[in-house]
mmCIF file of C-alpha atoms in Angstrom:
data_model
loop_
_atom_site.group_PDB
_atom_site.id
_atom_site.type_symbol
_atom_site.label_atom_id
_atom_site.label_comp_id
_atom_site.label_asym_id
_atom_site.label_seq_id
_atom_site.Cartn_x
_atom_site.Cartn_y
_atom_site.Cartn_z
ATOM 1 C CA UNK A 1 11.964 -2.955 -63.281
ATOM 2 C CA UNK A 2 14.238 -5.989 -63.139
ATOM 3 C CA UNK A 3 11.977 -7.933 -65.560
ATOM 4 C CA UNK A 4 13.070 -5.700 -68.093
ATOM 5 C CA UNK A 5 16.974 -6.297 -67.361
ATOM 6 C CA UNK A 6 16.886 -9.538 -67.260
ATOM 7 C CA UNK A 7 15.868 -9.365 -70.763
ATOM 8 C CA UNK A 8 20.000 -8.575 -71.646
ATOM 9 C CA UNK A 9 21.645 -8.457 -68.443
ATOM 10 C CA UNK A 10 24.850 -6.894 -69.354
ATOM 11 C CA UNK A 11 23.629 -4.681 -71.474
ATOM 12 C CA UNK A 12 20.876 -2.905 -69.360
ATOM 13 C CA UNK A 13 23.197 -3.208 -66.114
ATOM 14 C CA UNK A 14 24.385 0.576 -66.006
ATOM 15 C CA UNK A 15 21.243 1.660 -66.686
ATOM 16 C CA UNK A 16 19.938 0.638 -64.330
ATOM 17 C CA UNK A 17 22.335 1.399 -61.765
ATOM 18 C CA UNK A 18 22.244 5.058 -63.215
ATOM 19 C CA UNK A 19 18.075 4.447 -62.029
ATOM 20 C CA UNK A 20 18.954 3.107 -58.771
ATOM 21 C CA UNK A 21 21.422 6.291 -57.975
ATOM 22 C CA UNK A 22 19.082 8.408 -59.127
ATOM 23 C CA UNK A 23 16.172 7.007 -56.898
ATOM 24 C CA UNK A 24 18.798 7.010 -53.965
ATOM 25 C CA UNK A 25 19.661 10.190 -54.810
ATOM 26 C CA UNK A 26 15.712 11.405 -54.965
ATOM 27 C CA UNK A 27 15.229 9.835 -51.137
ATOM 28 C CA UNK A 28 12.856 6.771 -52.949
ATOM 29 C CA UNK A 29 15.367 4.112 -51.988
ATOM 30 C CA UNK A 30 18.213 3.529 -49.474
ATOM 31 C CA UNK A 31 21.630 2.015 -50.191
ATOM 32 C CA UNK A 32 21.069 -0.507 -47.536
ATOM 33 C CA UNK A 33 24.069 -2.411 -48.013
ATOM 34 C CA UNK A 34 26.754 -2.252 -50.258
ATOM 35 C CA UNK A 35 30.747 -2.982 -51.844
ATOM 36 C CA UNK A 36 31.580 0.410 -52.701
ATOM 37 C CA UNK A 37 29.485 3.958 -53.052
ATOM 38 C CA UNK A 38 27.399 4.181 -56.196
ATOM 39 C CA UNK A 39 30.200 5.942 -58.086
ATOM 40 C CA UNK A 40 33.005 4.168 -57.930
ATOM 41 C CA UNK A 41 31.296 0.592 -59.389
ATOM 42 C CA UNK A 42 32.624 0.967 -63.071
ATOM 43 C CA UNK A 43 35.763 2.151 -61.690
ATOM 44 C CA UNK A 44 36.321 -1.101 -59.526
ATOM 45 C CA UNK A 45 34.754 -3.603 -62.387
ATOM 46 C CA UNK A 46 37.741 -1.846 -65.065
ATOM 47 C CA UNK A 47 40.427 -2.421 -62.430
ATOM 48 C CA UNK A 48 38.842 -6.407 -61.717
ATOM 49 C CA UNK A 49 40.551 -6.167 -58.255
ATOM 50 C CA UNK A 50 37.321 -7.371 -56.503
ATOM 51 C CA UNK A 51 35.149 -10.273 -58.462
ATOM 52 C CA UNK A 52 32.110 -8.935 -57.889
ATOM 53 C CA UNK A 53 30.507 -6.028 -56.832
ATOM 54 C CA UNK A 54 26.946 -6.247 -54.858
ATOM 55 C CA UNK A 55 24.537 -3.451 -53.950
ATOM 56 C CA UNK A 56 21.438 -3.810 -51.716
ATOM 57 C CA UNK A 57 18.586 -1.097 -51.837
ATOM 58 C CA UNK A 58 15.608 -0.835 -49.870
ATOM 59 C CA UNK A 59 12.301 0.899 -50.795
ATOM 60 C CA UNK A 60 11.452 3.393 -48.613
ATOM 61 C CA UNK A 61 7.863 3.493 -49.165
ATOM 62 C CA UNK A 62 7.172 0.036 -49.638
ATOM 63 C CA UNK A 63 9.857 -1.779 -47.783
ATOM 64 C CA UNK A 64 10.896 -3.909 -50.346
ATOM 65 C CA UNK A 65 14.913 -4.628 -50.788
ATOM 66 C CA UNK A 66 16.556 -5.029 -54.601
ATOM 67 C CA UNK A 67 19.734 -6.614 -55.128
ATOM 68 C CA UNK A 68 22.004 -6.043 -57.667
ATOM 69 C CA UNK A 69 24.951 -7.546 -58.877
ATOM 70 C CA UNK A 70 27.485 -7.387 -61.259
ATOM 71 C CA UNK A 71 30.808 -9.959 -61.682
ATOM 72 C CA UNK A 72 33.708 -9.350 -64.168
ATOM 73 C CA UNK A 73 33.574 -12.436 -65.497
ATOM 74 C CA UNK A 74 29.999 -13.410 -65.256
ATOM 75 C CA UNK A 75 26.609 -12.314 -65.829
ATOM 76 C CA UNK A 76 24.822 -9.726 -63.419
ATOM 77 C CA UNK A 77 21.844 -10.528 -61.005
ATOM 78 C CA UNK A 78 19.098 -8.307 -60.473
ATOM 79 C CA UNK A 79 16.522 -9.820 -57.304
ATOM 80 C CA UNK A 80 13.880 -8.400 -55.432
ATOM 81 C CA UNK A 81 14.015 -9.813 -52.113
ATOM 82 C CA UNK A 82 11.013 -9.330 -48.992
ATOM 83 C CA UNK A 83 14.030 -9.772 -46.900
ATOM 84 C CA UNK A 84 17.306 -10.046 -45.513
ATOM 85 C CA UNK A 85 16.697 -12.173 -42.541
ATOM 86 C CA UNK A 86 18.790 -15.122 -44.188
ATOM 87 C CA UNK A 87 21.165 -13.428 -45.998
ATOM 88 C CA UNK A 88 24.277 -12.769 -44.396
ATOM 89 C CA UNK A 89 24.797 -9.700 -45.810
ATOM 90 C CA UNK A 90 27.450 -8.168 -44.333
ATOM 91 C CA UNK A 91 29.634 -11.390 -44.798
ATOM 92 C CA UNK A 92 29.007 -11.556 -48.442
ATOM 93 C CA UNK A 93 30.469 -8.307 -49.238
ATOM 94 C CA UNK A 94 34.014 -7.015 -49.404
ATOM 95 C CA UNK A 95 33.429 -3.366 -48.770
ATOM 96 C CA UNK A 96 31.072 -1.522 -46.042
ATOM 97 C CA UNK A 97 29.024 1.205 -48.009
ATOM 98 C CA UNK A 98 25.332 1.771 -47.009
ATOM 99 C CA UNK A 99 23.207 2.349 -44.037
ATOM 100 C CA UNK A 100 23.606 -0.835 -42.071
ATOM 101 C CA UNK A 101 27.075 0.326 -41.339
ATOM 102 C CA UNK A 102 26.291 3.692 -40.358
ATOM 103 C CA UNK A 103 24.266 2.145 -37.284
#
């Protein structure tokens, strides 16, 4: 999936974030981790009060975690990731959407 956005990164980033909600939406993946809910990206990227805005998703059936990525200045990042072990995640982000803050 991210092989084909990384093919025009700006271009392809909404659509795929339009997949990703839908997925979450369908139960397939989990907003693990997050800046903002889902709906509300574009929103905060127009008003460029935040630099960047990060999602993390994990697969439900296959464990795997995505990142995405998108700055208002620079280009977005899409990364599959086995894990989060050394990531810091909830230091890297500047807003507290997704399941590891519902624990």
């Amino acid at each position: 999936m991210f092989k084909t956005a990384d093919s025009n990164p700006h271009q392809n980033y909404f659509p795929i974030l339009a997949l990703l909600k839908e997925m979450n939406k369908q139960s397939r993946i989990d907003l693990f981790a997050g800046d903002c809910p889902l709906e509300e990206v574009e929103r905060h990227l127009s008003e460029e009060k935040h630099y960047t805005i990060q999602h993390y998703f994990k697969c439900v059936d296959c464990n795997q975690y995505f990142l995405i990525g998108a700055c208002i200045r620079g280009m977005p990042i899409y990364k599959c990731l086995d894990d989060l072990k050394d990531l810091k995640v909830k230091s890297t982000l500047w807003g507290s959407c997704g399941s590891i803050f519902e624990e």
